[in-house]
mmCIF file with all atom_site columns, C-alpha atoms in Angstrom:
data_model
loop_
_atom_site.group_PDB
_atom_site.id
_atom_site.type_symbol
_atom_site.label_atom_id
_atom_site.label_alt_id
_atom_site.label_comp_id
_atom_site.label_asym_id
_atom_site.label_entity_id
_atom_site.label_seq_id
_atom_site.pdbx_PDB_ins_code
_atom_site.Cartn_x
_atom_site.Cartn_y
_atom_site.Cartn_z
_atom_site.occupancy
_atom_site.B_iso_or_equiv
_atom_site.pdbx_formal_charge
_atom_site.auth_seq_id
_atom_site.auth_comp_id
_atom_site.auth_asym_id
_atom_site.auth_atom_id
_atom_site.pdbx_PDB_model_num
ATOM 1   C CA . UNK G 1 1   ? 35.112  -11.277 47.512  1.00 0.00 ? 1416 UNK G CA 1
ATOM 2   C CA . UNK G 1 2   ? 31.955  -9.333  48.363  1.00 0.00 ? 1417 UNK G CA 1
ATOM 3   C CA . UNK G 1 3   ? 32.805  -6.683  45.718  1.00 0.00 ? 1418 UNK G CA 1
ATOM 4   C CA . UNK G 1 4   ? 33.281  -9.416  43.099  1.00 0.00 ? 1419 UNK G CA 1
ATOM 5   C CA . UNK G 1 5   ? 29.818  -10.820 43.876  1.00 0.00 ? 1420 UNK G CA 1
ATOM 6   C CA . UNK G 1 6   ? 28.233  -7.391  43.473  1.00 0.00 ? 1421 UNK G CA 1
ATOM 7   C CA . UNK G 1 7   ? 30.053  -6.764  40.176  1.00 0.00 ? 1422 UNK G CA 1
ATOM 8   C CA . UNK G 1 8   ? 29.083  -10.199 38.844  1.00 0.00 ? 1423 UNK G CA 1
ATOM 9   C CA . UNK G 1 9   ? 25.444  -9.630  39.879  1.00 0.00 ? 1424 UNK G CA 1
ATOM 10  C CA . UNK G 1 10  ? 25.345  -6.240  38.126  1.00 0.00 ? 1425 UNK G CA 1
ATOM 11  C CA . UNK G 1 11  ? 26.943  -7.664  34.945  1.00 0.00 ? 1426 UNK G CA 1
ATOM 12  C CA . UNK G 1 12  ? 24.508  -10.601 34.877  1.00 0.00 ? 1427 UNK G CA 1
ATOM 13  C CA . UNK G 1 13  ? 21.559  -8.227  35.425  1.00 0.00 ? 1428 UNK G CA 1
ATOM 14  C CA . UNK G 1 14  ? 22.726  -6.041  32.515  1.00 0.00 ? 1429 UNK G CA 1
ATOM 15  C CA . UNK G 1 15  ? 23.124  -9.067  30.241  1.00 0.00 ? 1430 UNK G CA 1
ATOM 16  C CA . UNK G 1 16  ? 19.619  -10.283 31.153  1.00 0.00 ? 1431 UNK G CA 1
ATOM 17  C CA . UNK G 1 17  ? 18.161  -6.801  30.559  1.00 0.00 ? 1432 UNK G CA 1
ATOM 18  C CA . UNK G 1 18  ? 19.825  -6.495  27.135  1.00 0.00 ? 1433 UNK G CA 1
ATOM 19  C CA . UNK G 1 19  ? 18.710  -10.014 26.145  1.00 0.00 ? 1434 UNK G CA 1
ATOM 20  C CA . UNK G 1 20  ? 15.125  -9.307  27.267  1.00 0.00 ? 1435 UNK G CA 1
ATOM 21  C CA . UNK G 1 21  ? 15.047  -6.030  25.329  1.00 0.00 ? 1436 UNK G CA 1
ATOM 22  C CA . UNK G 1 22  ? 16.378  -7.730  22.177  1.00 0.00 ? 1437 UNK G CA 1
ATOM 23  C CA . UNK G 1 23  ? 13.892  -10.593 22.554  1.00 0.00 ? 1438 UNK G CA 1
ATOM 24  C CA . UNK G 1 24  ? 11.020  -8.134  22.951  1.00 0.00 ? 1439 UNK G CA 1
ATOM 25  C CA . UNK G 1 25  ? 12.081  -6.282  19.809  1.00 0.00 ? 1440 UNK G CA 1
ATOM 26  C CA . UNK G 1 26  ? 12.179  -9.544  17.846  1.00 0.00 ? 1441 UNK G CA 1
ATOM 27  C CA . UNK G 1 27  ? 8.756   -10.580 19.163  1.00 0.00 ? 1442 UNK G CA 1
ATOM 28  C CA . UNK G 1 28  ? 7.226   -7.212  18.244  1.00 0.00 ? 1443 UNK G CA 1
ATOM 29  C CA . UNK G 1 29  ? 8.701   -7.399  14.734  1.00 0.00 ? 1444 UNK G CA 1
ATOM 30  C CA . UNK G 1 30  ? 7.201   -10.870 14.182  1.00 0.00 ? 1445 UNK G CA 1
ATOM 31  C CA . UNK G 1 31  ? 3.782   -9.744  15.443  1.00 0.00 ? 1446 UNK G CA 1
ATOM 32  C CA . UNK G 1 32  ? 3.746   -6.753  13.092  1.00 0.00 ? 1447 UNK G CA 1
ATOM 33  C CA . UNK G 1 33  ? 4.216   -8.972  10.033  1.00 0.00 ? 1448 UNK G CA 1
ATOM 34  C CA . UNK G 1 34  ? 1.914   -11.748 11.274  1.00 0.00 ? 1449 UNK G CA 1
ATOM 35  C CA . UNK G 1 35  ? -1.066  -9.552  10.399  1.00 0.00 ? 1450 UNK G CA 1
ATOM 36  C CA . UNK G 1 36  ? -0.180  -9.846  6.731   1.00 0.00 ? 1451 UNK G CA 1
ATOM 37  C CA . UNK G 1 37  ? -0.065  -13.652 6.817   1.00 0.00 ? 1452 UNK G CA 1
ATOM 38  C CA . UNK G 1 38  ? -3.482  -13.955 8.367   1.00 0.00 ? 1453 UNK G CA 1
ATOM 39  C CA . UNK G 1 39  ? -5.844  -11.668 10.166  1.00 0.00 ? 1454 UNK G CA 1
ATOM 40  C CA . UNK G 1 40  ? -8.457  -12.144 12.810  1.00 0.00 ? 1455 UNK G CA 1
ATOM 41  C CA . UNK G 1 41  ? -10.807 -15.116 12.580  1.00 0.00 ? 1456 UNK G CA 1
ATOM 42  C CA . UNK G 1 42  ? -8.442  -16.985 10.247  1.00 0.00 ? 1457 UNK G CA 1
ATOM 43  C CA . UNK G 1 43  ? -8.673  -14.515 7.376   1.00 0.00 ? 1458 UNK G CA 1
ATOM 44  C CA . UNK G 1 44  ? -5.986  -15.093 4.760   1.00 0.00 ? 1459 UNK G CA 1
ATOM 45  C CA . UNK G 1 45  ? -5.094  -13.119 1.657   1.00 0.00 ? 1460 UNK G CA 1
ATOM 46  C CA . UNK G 1 46  ? -2.749  -13.369 -1.256  1.00 0.00 ? 1461 UNK G CA 1
ATOM 47  C CA . UNK G 1 47  ? -1.517  -10.490 -3.298  1.00 0.00 ? 1462 UNK G CA 1
ATOM 48  C CA . UNK G 1 48  ? 1.342   -8.302  -4.310  1.00 0.00 ? 1463 UNK G CA 1
ATOM 49  C CA . UNK G 1 49  ? 2.578   -4.975  -3.123  1.00 0.00 ? 1464 UNK G CA 1
ATOM 50  C CA . UNK G 1 50  ? 3.653   -3.194  0.001   1.00 0.00 ? 1465 UNK G CA 1
ATOM 51  C CA . UNK G 1 51  ? 0.821   -3.305  2.528   1.00 0.00 ? 1466 UNK G CA 1
ATOM 52  C CA . UNK G 1 52  ? 2.525   -1.347  5.300   1.00 0.00 ? 1467 UNK G CA 1
ATOM 53  C CA . UNK G 1 53  ? -0.279  0.383   7.164   1.00 0.00 ? 1468 UNK G CA 1
ATOM 54  C CA . UNK G 1 54  ? -2.874  -1.506  5.112   1.00 0.00 ? 1469 UNK G CA 1
ATOM 55  C CA . UNK G 1 55  ? -6.370  -2.092  6.466   1.00 0.00 ? 1470 UNK G CA 1
ATOM 56  C CA . UNK G 1 56  ? -8.275  -5.095  5.082   1.00 0.00 ? 1471 UNK G CA 1
ATOM 57  C CA . UNK G 1 57  ? -11.956 -4.669  4.233   1.00 0.00 ? 1472 UNK G CA 1
ATOM 58  C CA . UNK G 1 58  ? -13.780 -7.980  3.677   1.00 0.00 ? 1473 UNK G CA 1
ATOM 59  C CA . UNK G 1 59  ? -17.319 -8.436  2.465   1.00 0.00 ? 1474 UNK G CA 1
ATOM 60  C CA . UNK G 1 60  ? -19.767 -8.088  -0.395  1.00 0.00 ? 1475 UNK G CA 1
ATOM 61  C CA . UNK G 1 61  ? -19.920 -5.217  -2.879  1.00 0.00 ? 1476 UNK G CA 1
ATOM 62  C CA . UNK G 1 62  ? -23.291 -3.495  -2.394  1.00 0.00 ? 1477 UNK G CA 1
ATOM 63  C CA . UNK G 1 63  ? -22.740 -0.547  -4.753  1.00 0.00 ? 1478 UNK G CA 1
ATOM 64  C CA . UNK G 1 64  ? -20.114 0.758   -7.124  1.00 0.00 ? 1479 UNK G CA 1
ATOM 65  C CA . UNK G 1 65  ? -19.121 3.521   -9.486  1.00 0.00 ? 1480 UNK G CA 1
ATOM 66  C CA . UNK G 1 66  ? -16.008 4.174   -11.562 1.00 0.00 ? 1481 UNK G CA 1
ATOM 67  C CA . UNK G 1 67  ? -13.994 5.539   -8.632  1.00 0.00 ? 1482 UNK G CA 1
ATOM 68  C CA . UNK G 1 68  ? -15.170 3.464   -5.648  1.00 0.00 ? 1483 UNK G CA 1
ATOM 69  C CA . UNK G 1 69  ? -17.022 0.427   -4.357  1.00 0.00 ? 1484 UNK G CA 1
ATOM 70  C CA . UNK G 1 70  ? -19.039 0.119   -1.152  1.00 0.00 ? 1485 UNK G CA 1
ATOM 71  C CA . UNK G 1 71  ? -18.449 -3.127  0.730   1.00 0.00 ? 1486 UNK G CA 1
ATOM 72  C CA . UNK G 1 72  ? -20.900 -4.569  3.283   1.00 0.00 ? 1487 UNK G CA 1
ATOM 73  C CA . UNK G 1 73  ? -18.784 -6.111  6.010   1.00 0.00 ? 1488 UNK G CA 1
ATOM 74  C CA . UNK G 1 74  ? -19.557 -9.214  8.084   1.00 0.00 ? 1489 UNK G CA 1
ATOM 75  C CA . UNK G 1 75  ? -20.680 -7.127  11.061  1.00 0.00 ? 1490 UNK G CA 1
ATOM 76  C CA . UNK G 1 76  ? -23.332 -5.410  8.890   1.00 0.00 ? 1491 UNK G CA 1
ATOM 77  C CA . UNK G 1 77  ? -21.499 -2.097  8.565   1.00 0.00 ? 1492 UNK G CA 1
ATOM 78  C CA . UNK G 1 78  ? -20.282 -0.812  5.210   1.00 0.00 ? 1493 UNK G CA 1
ATOM 79  C CA . UNK G 1 79  ? -17.031 0.752   4.037   1.00 0.00 ? 1494 UNK G CA 1
ATOM 80  C CA . UNK G 1 80  ? -16.290 2.876   0.968   1.00 0.00 ? 1495 UNK G CA 1
ATOM 81  C CA . UNK G 1 81  ? -13.196 1.662   -0.909  1.00 0.00 ? 1496 UNK G CA 1
ATOM 82  C CA . UNK G 1 82  ? -11.634 4.251   -3.219  1.00 0.00 ? 1497 UNK G CA 1
ATOM 83  C CA . UNK G 1 83  ? -10.146 2.922   -6.459  1.00 0.00 ? 1498 UNK G CA 1
ATOM 84  C CA . UNK G 1 84  ? -7.034  4.450   -7.976  1.00 0.00 ? 1499 UNK G CA 1
ATOM 85  C CA . UNK G 1 85  ? -5.553  3.798   -11.405 1.00 0.00 ? 1500 UNK G CA 1
ATOM 86  C CA . UNK G 1 86  ? -2.708  2.024   -9.547  1.00 0.00 ? 1501 UNK G CA 1
ATOM 87  C CA . UNK G 1 87  ? -5.044  -0.234  -7.530  1.00 0.00 ? 1502 UNK G CA 1
ATOM 88  C CA . UNK G 1 88  ? -4.264  -3.885  -8.301  1.00 0.00 ? 1503 UNK G CA 1
ATOM 89  C CA . UNK G 1 89  ? -7.413  -5.992  -8.690  1.00 0.00 ? 1504 UNK G CA 1
ATOM 90  C CA . UNK G 1 90  ? -6.912  -9.771  -8.488  1.00 0.00 ? 1505 UNK G CA 1
ATOM 91  C CA . UNK G 1 91  ? -9.046  -12.718 -9.524  1.00 0.00 ? 1506 UNK G CA 1
ATOM 92  C CA . UNK G 1 92  ? -7.411  -16.024 -10.376 1.00 0.00 ? 1507 UNK G CA 1
ATOM 93  C CA . UNK G 1 93  ? -5.232  -13.672 -12.401 1.00 0.00 ? 1508 UNK G CA 1
ATOM 94  C CA . UNK G 1 94  ? -4.945  -9.878  -12.354 1.00 0.00 ? 1509 UNK G CA 1
ATOM 95  C CA . UNK G 1 95  ? -8.298  -8.187  -12.995 1.00 0.00 ? 1510 UNK G CA 1
ATOM 96  C CA . UNK G 1 96  ? -9.645  -4.715  -13.682 1.00 0.00 ? 1511 UNK G CA 1
ATOM 97  C CA . UNK G 1 97  ? -12.321 -2.334  -12.360 1.00 0.00 ? 1512 UNK G CA 1
ATOM 98  C CA . UNK G 1 98  ? -14.861 -3.909  -14.725 1.00 0.00 ? 1513 UNK G CA 1
ATOM 99  C CA . UNK G 1 99  ? -14.461 -7.195  -12.785 1.00 0.00 ? 1514 UNK G CA 1
ATOM 100 C CA . UNK G 1 100 ? -15.904 -5.550  -9.655  1.00 0.00 ? 1515 UNK G CA 1
ATOM 101 C CA . UNK G 1 101 ? -19.609 -6.457  -9.635  1.00 0.00 ? 1516 UNK G CA 1
ATOM 102 C CA . UNK G 1 102 ? -22.349 -5.793  -7.104  1.00 0.00 ? 1517 UNK G CA 1
ATOM 103 C CA . UNK G 1 103 ? -22.847 -8.959  -5.039  1.00 0.00 ? 1518 UNK G CA 1
ATOM 104 C CA . UNK G 1 104 ? -19.236 -10.109 -5.514  1.00 0.00 ? 1519 UNK G CA 1
ATOM 105 C CA . UNK G 1 105 ? -17.224 -11.128 -2.426  1.00 0.00 ? 1520 UNK G CA 1
ATOM 106 C CA . UNK G 1 106 ? -14.056 -9.022  -2.121  1.00 0.00 ? 1521 UNK G CA 1
ATOM 107 C CA . UNK G 1 107 ? -11.165 -8.219  0.209   1.00 0.00 ? 1522 UNK G CA 1
ATOM 108 C CA . UNK G 1 108 ? -9.769  -4.698  -0.171  1.00 0.00 ? 1523 UNK G CA 1
ATOM 109 C CA . UNK G 1 109 ? -6.408  -3.688  1.285   1.00 0.00 ? 1524 UNK G CA 1
ATOM 110 C CA . UNK G 1 110 ? -5.276  -0.092  1.586   1.00 0.00 ? 1525 UNK G CA 1
ATOM 111 C CA . UNK G 1 111 ? -4.822  2.885   3.831   1.00 0.00 ? 1526 UNK G CA 1
ATOM 112 C CA . UNK G 1 112 ? -7.654  4.264   5.925   1.00 0.00 ? 1527 UNK G CA 1
ATOM 113 C CA . UNK G 1 113 ? -8.609  7.888   5.271   1.00 0.00 ? 1528 UNK G CA 1
ATOM 114 C CA . UNK G 1 114 ? -9.758  10.387  7.910   1.00 0.00 ? 1529 UNK G CA 1
ATOM 115 C CA . UNK G 1 115 ? -13.400 9.978   6.788   1.00 0.00 ? 1530 UNK G CA 1
ATOM 116 C CA . UNK G 1 116 ? -13.251 6.190   7.361   1.00 0.00 ? 1531 UNK G CA 1
ATOM 117 C CA . UNK G 1 117 ? -13.040 5.229   3.679   1.00 0.00 ? 1532 UNK G CA 1
ATOM 118 C CA . UNK G 1 118 ? -10.171 3.099   2.370   1.00 0.00 ? 1533 UNK G CA 1
ATOM 119 C CA . UNK G 1 119 ? -7.887  4.024   -0.545  1.00 0.00 ? 1534 UNK G CA 1
ATOM 120 C CA . UNK G 1 120 ? -7.269  0.617   -2.105  1.00 0.00 ? 1535 UNK G CA 1
ATOM 121 C CA . UNK G 1 121 ? -3.827  -0.668  -2.984  1.00 0.00 ? 1536 UNK G CA 1
ATOM 122 C CA . UNK G 1 122 ? -5.099  -4.159  -3.768  1.00 0.00 ? 1537 UNK G CA 1
ATOM 123 C CA . UNK G 1 123 ? -8.503  -5.824  -4.110  1.00 0.00 ? 1538 UNK G CA 1
ATOM 124 C CA . UNK G 1 124 ? -8.931  -9.601  -4.201  1.00 0.00 ? 1539 UNK G CA 1
ATOM 125 C CA . UNK G 1 125 ? -12.101 -10.924 -5.827  1.00 0.00 ? 1540 UNK G CA 1
ATOM 126 C CA . UNK G 1 126 ? -13.993 -14.099 -4.973  1.00 0.00 ? 1541 UNK G CA 1
ATOM 127 C CA . UNK G 1 127 ? -11.924 -17.180 -4.187  1.00 0.00 ? 1542 UNK G CA 1
ATOM 128 C CA . UNK G 1 128 ? -8.706  -15.292 -3.438  1.00 0.00 ? 1543 UNK G CA 1
ATOM 129 C CA . UNK G 1 129 ? -9.893  -14.697 0.143   1.00 0.00 ? 1544 UNK G CA 1
ATOM 130 C CA . UNK G 1 130 ? -10.549 -17.550 2.541   1.00 0.00 ? 1545 UNK G CA 1
ATOM 131 C CA . UNK G 1 131 ? -12.586 -16.704 5.631   1.00 0.00 ? 1546 UNK G CA 1
ATOM 132 C CA . UNK G 1 132 ? -13.301 -19.420 8.203   1.00 0.00 ? 1547 UNK G CA 1
ATOM 133 C CA . UNK G 1 133 ? -16.559 -18.937 10.073  1.00 0.00 ? 1548 UNK G CA 1
#
């Protein structure tokens, strides 16, 4: 009888450990994708594409050239966003580089480079980004 109790206890402990591990994996998976539904401080974005590893940059364009824009962020810092030919630029409908104007509010999504700049996969202009303050 005592051996049966020990065996049952070990089996129950293994089942609990496996269930906890599985639950933790599911929780982590949900948290990873939650960042794309909404970021910190209620930031939301809409767009297309695969944003795995994407870093959002939100703020106002303070300078621009044909290959990049510089965005002043809410904390006062600035970030260079590199534009590629494949970068999708959204307004109410899909836009182009010529739609990026100094003073325009934007949200840029892309991968962060070693120098701190962002290579944009997608840029949303104006009303596409909702930020609650």
